PDB file of N, CA and C in Angstrom:
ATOM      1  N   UNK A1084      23.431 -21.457  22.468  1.00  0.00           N
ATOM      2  CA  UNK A1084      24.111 -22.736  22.392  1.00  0.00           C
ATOM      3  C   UNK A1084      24.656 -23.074  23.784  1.00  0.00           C
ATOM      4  N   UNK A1085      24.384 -24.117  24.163  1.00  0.00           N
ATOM      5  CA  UNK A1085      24.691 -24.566  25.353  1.00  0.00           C
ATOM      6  C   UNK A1085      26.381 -24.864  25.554  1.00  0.00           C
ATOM      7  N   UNK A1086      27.082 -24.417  26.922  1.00  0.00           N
ATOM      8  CA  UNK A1086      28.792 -24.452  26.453  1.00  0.00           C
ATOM      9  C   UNK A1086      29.376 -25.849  26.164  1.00  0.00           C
ATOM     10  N   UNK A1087      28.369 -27.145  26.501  1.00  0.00           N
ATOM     11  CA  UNK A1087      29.387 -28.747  26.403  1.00  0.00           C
ATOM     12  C   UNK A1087      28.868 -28.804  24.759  1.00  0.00           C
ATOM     13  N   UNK A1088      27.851 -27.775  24.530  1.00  0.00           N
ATOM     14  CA  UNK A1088      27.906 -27.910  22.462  1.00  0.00           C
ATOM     15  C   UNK A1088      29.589 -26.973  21.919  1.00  0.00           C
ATOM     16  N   UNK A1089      29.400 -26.214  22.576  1.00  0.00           N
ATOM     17  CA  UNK A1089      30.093 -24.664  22.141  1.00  0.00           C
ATOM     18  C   UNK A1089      31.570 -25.323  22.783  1.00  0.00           C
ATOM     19  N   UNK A1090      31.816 -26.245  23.496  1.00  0.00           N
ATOM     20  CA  UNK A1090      33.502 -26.720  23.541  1.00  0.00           C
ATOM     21  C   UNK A1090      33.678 -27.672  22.585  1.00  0.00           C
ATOM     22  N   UNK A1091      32.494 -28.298  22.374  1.00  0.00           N
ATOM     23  CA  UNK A1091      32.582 -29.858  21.555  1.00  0.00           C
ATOM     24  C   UNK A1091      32.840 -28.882  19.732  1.00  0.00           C
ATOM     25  N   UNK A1092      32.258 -27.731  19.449  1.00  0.00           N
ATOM     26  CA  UNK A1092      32.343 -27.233  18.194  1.00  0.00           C
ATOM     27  C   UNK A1092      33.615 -26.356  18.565  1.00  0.00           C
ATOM     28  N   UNK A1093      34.305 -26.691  19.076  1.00  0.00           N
ATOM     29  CA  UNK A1093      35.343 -25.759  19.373  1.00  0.00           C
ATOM     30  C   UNK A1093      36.606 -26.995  19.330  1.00  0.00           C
ATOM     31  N   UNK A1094      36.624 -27.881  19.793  1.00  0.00           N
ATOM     32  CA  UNK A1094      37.348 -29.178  19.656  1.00  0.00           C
ATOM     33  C   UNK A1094      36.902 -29.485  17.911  1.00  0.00           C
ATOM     34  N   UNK A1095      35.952 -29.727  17.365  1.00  0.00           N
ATOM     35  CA  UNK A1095      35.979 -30.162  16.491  1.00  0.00           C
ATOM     36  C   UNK A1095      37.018 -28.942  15.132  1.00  0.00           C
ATOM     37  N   UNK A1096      36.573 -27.906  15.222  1.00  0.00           N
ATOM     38  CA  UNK A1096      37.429 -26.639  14.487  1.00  0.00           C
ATOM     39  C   UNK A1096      38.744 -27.078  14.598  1.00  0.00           C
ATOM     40  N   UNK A1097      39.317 -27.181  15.573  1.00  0.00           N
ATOM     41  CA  UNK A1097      41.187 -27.428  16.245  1.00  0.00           C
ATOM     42  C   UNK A1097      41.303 -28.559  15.287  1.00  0.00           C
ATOM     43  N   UNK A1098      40.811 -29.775  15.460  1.00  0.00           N
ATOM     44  CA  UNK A1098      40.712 -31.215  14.520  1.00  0.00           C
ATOM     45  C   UNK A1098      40.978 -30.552  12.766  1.00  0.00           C
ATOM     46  N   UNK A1099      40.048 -30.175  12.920  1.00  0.00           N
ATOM     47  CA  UNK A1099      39.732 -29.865  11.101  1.00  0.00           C
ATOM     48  C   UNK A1099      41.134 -28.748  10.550  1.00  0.00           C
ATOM     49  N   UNK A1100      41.391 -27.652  11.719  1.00  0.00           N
ATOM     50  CA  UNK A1100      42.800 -27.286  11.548  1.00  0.00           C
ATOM     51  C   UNK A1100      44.048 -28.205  11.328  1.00  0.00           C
ATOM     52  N   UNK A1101      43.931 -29.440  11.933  1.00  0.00           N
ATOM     53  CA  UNK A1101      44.782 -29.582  12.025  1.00  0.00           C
ATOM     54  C   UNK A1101      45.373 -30.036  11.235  1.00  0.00           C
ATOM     55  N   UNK A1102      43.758 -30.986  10.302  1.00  0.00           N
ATOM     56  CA  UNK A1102      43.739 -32.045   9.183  1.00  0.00           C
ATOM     57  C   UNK A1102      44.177 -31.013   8.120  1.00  0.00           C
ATOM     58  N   UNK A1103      43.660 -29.658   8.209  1.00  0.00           N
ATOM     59  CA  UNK A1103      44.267 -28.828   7.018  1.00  0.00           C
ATOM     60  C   UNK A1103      45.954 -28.522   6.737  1.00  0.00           C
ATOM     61  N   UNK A1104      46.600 -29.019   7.919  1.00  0.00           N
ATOM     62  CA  UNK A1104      48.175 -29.048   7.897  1.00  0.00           C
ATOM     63  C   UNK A1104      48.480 -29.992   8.027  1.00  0.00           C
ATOM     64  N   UNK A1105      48.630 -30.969   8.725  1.00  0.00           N
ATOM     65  CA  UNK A1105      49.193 -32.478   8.721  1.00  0.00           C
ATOM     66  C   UNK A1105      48.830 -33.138   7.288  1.00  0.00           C
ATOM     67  N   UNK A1106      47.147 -33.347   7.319  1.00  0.00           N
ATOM     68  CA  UNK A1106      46.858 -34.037   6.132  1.00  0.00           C
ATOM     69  C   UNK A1106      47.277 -33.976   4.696  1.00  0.00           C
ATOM     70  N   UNK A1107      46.639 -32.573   4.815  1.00  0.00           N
ATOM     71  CA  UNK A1107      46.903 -31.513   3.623  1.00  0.00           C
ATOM     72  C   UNK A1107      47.896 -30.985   3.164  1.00  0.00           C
ATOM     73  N   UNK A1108      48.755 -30.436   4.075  1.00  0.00           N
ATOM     74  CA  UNK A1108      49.711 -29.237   4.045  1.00  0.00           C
ATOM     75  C   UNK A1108      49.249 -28.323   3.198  1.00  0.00           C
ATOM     76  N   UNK A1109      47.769 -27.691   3.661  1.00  0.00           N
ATOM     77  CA  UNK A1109      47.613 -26.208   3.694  1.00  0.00           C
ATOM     78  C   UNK A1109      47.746 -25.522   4.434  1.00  0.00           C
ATOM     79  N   UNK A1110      48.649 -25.092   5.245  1.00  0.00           N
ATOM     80  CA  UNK A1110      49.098 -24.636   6.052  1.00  0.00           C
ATOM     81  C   UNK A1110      49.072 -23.084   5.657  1.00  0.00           C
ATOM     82  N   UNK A1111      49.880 -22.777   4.826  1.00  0.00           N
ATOM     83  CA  UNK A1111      50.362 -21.183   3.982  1.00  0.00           C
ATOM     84  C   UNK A1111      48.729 -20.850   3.475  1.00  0.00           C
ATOM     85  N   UNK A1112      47.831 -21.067   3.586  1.00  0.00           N
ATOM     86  CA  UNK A1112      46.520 -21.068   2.209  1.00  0.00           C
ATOM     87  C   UNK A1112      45.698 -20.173   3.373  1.00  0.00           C
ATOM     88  N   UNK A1113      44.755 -19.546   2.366  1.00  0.00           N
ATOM     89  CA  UNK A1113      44.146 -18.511   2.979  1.00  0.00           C
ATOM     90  C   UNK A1113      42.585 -19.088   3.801  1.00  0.00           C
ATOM     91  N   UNK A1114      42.459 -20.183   3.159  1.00  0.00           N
ATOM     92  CA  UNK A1114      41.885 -20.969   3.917  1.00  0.00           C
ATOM     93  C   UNK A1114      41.707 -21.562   5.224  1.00  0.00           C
ATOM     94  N   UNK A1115      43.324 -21.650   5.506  1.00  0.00           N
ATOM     95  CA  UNK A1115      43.936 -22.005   6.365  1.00  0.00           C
ATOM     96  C   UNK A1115      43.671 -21.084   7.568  1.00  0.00           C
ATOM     97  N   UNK A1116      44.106 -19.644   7.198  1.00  0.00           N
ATOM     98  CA  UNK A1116      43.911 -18.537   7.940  1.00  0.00           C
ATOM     99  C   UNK A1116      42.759 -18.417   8.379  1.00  0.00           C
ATOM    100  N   UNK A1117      41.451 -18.287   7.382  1.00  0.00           N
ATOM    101  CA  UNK A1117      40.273 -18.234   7.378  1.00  0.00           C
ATOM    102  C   UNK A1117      39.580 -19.202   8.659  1.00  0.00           C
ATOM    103  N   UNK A1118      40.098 -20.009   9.004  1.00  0.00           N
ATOM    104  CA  UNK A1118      40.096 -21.490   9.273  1.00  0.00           C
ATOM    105  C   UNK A1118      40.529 -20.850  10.966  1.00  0.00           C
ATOM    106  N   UNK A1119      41.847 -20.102  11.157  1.00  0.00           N
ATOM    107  CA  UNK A1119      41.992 -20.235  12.688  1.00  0.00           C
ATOM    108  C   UNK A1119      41.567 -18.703  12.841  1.00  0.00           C
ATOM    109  N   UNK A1120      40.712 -17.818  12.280  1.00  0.00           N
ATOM    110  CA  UNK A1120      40.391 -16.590  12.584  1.00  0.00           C
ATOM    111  C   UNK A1120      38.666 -17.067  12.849  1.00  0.00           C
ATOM    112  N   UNK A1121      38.325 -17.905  12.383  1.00  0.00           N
ATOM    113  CA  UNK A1121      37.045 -18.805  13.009  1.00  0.00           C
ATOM    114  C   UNK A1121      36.964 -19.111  14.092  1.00  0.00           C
ATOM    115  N   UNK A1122      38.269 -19.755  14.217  1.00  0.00           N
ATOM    116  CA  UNK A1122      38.526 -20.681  15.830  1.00  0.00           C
ATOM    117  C   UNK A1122      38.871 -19.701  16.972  1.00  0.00           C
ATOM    118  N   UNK A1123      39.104 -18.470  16.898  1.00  0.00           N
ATOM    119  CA  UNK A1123      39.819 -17.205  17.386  1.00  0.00           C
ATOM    120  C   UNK A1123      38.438 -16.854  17.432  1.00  0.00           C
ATOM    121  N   UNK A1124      37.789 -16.530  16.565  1.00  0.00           N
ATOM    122  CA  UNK A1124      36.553 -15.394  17.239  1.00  0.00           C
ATOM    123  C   UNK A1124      35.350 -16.416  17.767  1.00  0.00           C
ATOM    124  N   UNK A1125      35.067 -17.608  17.853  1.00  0.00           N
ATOM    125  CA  UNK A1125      34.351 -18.470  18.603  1.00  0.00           C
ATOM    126  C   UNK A1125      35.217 -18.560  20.138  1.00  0.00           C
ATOM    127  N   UNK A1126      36.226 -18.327  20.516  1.00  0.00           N
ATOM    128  CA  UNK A1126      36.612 -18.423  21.602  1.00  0.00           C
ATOM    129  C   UNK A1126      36.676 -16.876  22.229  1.00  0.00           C
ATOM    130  N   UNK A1127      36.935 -15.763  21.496  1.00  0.00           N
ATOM    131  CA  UNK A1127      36.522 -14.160  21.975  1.00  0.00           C
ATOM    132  C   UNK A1127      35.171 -14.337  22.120  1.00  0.00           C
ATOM    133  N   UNK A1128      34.635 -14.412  21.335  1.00  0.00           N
ATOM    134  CA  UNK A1128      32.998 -13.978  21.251  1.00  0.00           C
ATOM    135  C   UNK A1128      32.156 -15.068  22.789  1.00  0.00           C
ATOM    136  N   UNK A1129      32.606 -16.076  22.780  1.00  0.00           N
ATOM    137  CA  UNK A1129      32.335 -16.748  24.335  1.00  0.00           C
ATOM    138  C   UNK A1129      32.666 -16.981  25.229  1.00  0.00           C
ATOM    139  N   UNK A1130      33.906 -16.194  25.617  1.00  0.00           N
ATOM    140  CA  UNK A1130      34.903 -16.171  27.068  1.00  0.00           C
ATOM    141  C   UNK A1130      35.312 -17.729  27.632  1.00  0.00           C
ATOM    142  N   UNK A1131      35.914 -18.372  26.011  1.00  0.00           N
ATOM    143  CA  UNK A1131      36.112 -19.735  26.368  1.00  0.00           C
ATOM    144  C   UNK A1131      37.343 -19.818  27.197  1.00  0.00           C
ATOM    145  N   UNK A1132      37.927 -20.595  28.489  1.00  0.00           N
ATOM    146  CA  UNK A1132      38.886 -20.271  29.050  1.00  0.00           C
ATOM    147  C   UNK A1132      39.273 -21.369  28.655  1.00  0.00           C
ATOM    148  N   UNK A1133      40.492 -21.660  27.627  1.00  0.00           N
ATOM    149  CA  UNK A1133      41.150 -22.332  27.157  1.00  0.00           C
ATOM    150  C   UNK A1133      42.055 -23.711  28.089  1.00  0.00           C
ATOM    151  N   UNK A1134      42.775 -23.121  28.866  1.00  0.00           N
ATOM    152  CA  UNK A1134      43.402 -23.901  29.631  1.00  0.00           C
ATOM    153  C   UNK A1134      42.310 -24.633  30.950  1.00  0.00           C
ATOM    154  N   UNK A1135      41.418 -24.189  31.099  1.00  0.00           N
ATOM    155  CA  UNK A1135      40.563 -24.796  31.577  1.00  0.00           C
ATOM    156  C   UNK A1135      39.464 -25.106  31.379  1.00  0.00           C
ATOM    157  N   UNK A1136      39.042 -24.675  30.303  1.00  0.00           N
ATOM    158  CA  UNK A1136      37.782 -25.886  29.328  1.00  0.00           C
ATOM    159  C   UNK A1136      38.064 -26.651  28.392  1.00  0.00           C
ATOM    160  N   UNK A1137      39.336 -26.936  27.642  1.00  0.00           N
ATOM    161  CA  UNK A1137      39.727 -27.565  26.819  1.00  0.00           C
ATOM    162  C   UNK A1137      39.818 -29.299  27.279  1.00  0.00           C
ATOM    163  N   UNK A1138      39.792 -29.773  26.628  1.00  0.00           N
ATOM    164  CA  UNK A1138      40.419 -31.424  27.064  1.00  0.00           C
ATOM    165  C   UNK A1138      42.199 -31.311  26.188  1.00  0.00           C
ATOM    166  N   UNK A1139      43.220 -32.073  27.328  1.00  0.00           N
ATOM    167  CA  UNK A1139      44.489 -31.952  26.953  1.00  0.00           C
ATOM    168  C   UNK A1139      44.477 -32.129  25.142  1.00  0.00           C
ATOM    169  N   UNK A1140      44.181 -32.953  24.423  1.00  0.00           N
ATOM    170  CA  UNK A1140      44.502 -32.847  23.013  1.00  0.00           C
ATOM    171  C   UNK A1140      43.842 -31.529  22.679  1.00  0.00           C
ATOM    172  N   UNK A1141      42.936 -31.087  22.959  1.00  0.00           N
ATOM    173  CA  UNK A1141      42.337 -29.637  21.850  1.00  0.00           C
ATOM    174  C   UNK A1141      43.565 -29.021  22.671  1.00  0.00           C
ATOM    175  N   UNK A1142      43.826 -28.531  23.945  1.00  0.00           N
ATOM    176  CA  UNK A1142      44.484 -27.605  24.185  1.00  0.00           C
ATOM    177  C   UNK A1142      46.015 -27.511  23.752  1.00  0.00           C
ATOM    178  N   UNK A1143      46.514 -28.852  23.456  1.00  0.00           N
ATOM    179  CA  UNK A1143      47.804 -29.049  22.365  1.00  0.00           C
ATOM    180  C   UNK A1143      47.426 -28.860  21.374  1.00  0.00           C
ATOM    181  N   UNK A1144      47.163 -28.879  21.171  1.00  0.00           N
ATOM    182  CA  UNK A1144      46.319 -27.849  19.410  1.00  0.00           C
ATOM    183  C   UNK A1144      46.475 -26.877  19.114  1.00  0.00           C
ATOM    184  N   UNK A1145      45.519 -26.470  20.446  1.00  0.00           N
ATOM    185  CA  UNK A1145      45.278 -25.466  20.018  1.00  0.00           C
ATOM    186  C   UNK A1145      46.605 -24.445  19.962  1.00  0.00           C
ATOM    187  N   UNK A1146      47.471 -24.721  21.326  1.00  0.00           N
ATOM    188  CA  UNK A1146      48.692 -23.856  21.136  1.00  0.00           C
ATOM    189  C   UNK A1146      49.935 -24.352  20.245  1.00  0.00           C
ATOM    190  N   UNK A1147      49.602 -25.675  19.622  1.00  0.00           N
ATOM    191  CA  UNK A1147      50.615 -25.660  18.237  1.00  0.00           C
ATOM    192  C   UNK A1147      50.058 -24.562  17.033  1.00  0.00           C
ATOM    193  N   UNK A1148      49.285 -24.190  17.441  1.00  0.00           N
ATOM    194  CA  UNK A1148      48.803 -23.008  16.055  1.00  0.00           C
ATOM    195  C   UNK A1148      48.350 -21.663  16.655  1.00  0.00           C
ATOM    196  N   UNK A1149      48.268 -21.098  17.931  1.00  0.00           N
ATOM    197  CA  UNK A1149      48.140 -20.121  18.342  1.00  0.00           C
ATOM    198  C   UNK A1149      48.750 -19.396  19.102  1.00  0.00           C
ATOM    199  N   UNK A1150      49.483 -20.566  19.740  1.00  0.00           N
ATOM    200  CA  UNK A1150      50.645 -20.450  21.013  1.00  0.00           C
ATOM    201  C   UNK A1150      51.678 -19.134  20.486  1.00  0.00           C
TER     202      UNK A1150
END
């Protein structure tokens, strides 16, 4: 997978997290978990450097839920 696919599916995950707490408030749900242990091993497994491949909204995201 090419990395402007592999940031763009990496922005889209953060989104869909987020909709699972704002929207939803599944927040507590195992789903939920399921949900940022996805987003966690797509960024191990490809040495995504967060603070500098992110665009500012994924990277507020991302550290409202990982930070």
């Amino acid at each position: 997978m090419e990395r402007r696919e592999l940031l763009q599916t990496l922005t889209h995950e953060l989104e869909s997290l987020t909709r699972l707490h704002v929207q939803y408030g599944l927040y507590g749900t195992e789903g939920f978990q399921t949900q940022k242990s996805s987003i966690k091993r797509l960024i191990d497994e490809n040495g995504i450097d967060i603070r500098r491949e992110l665009d500012p909204l994924s990277l507020n995201q991302y550290r409202r839920y990982f930070g």
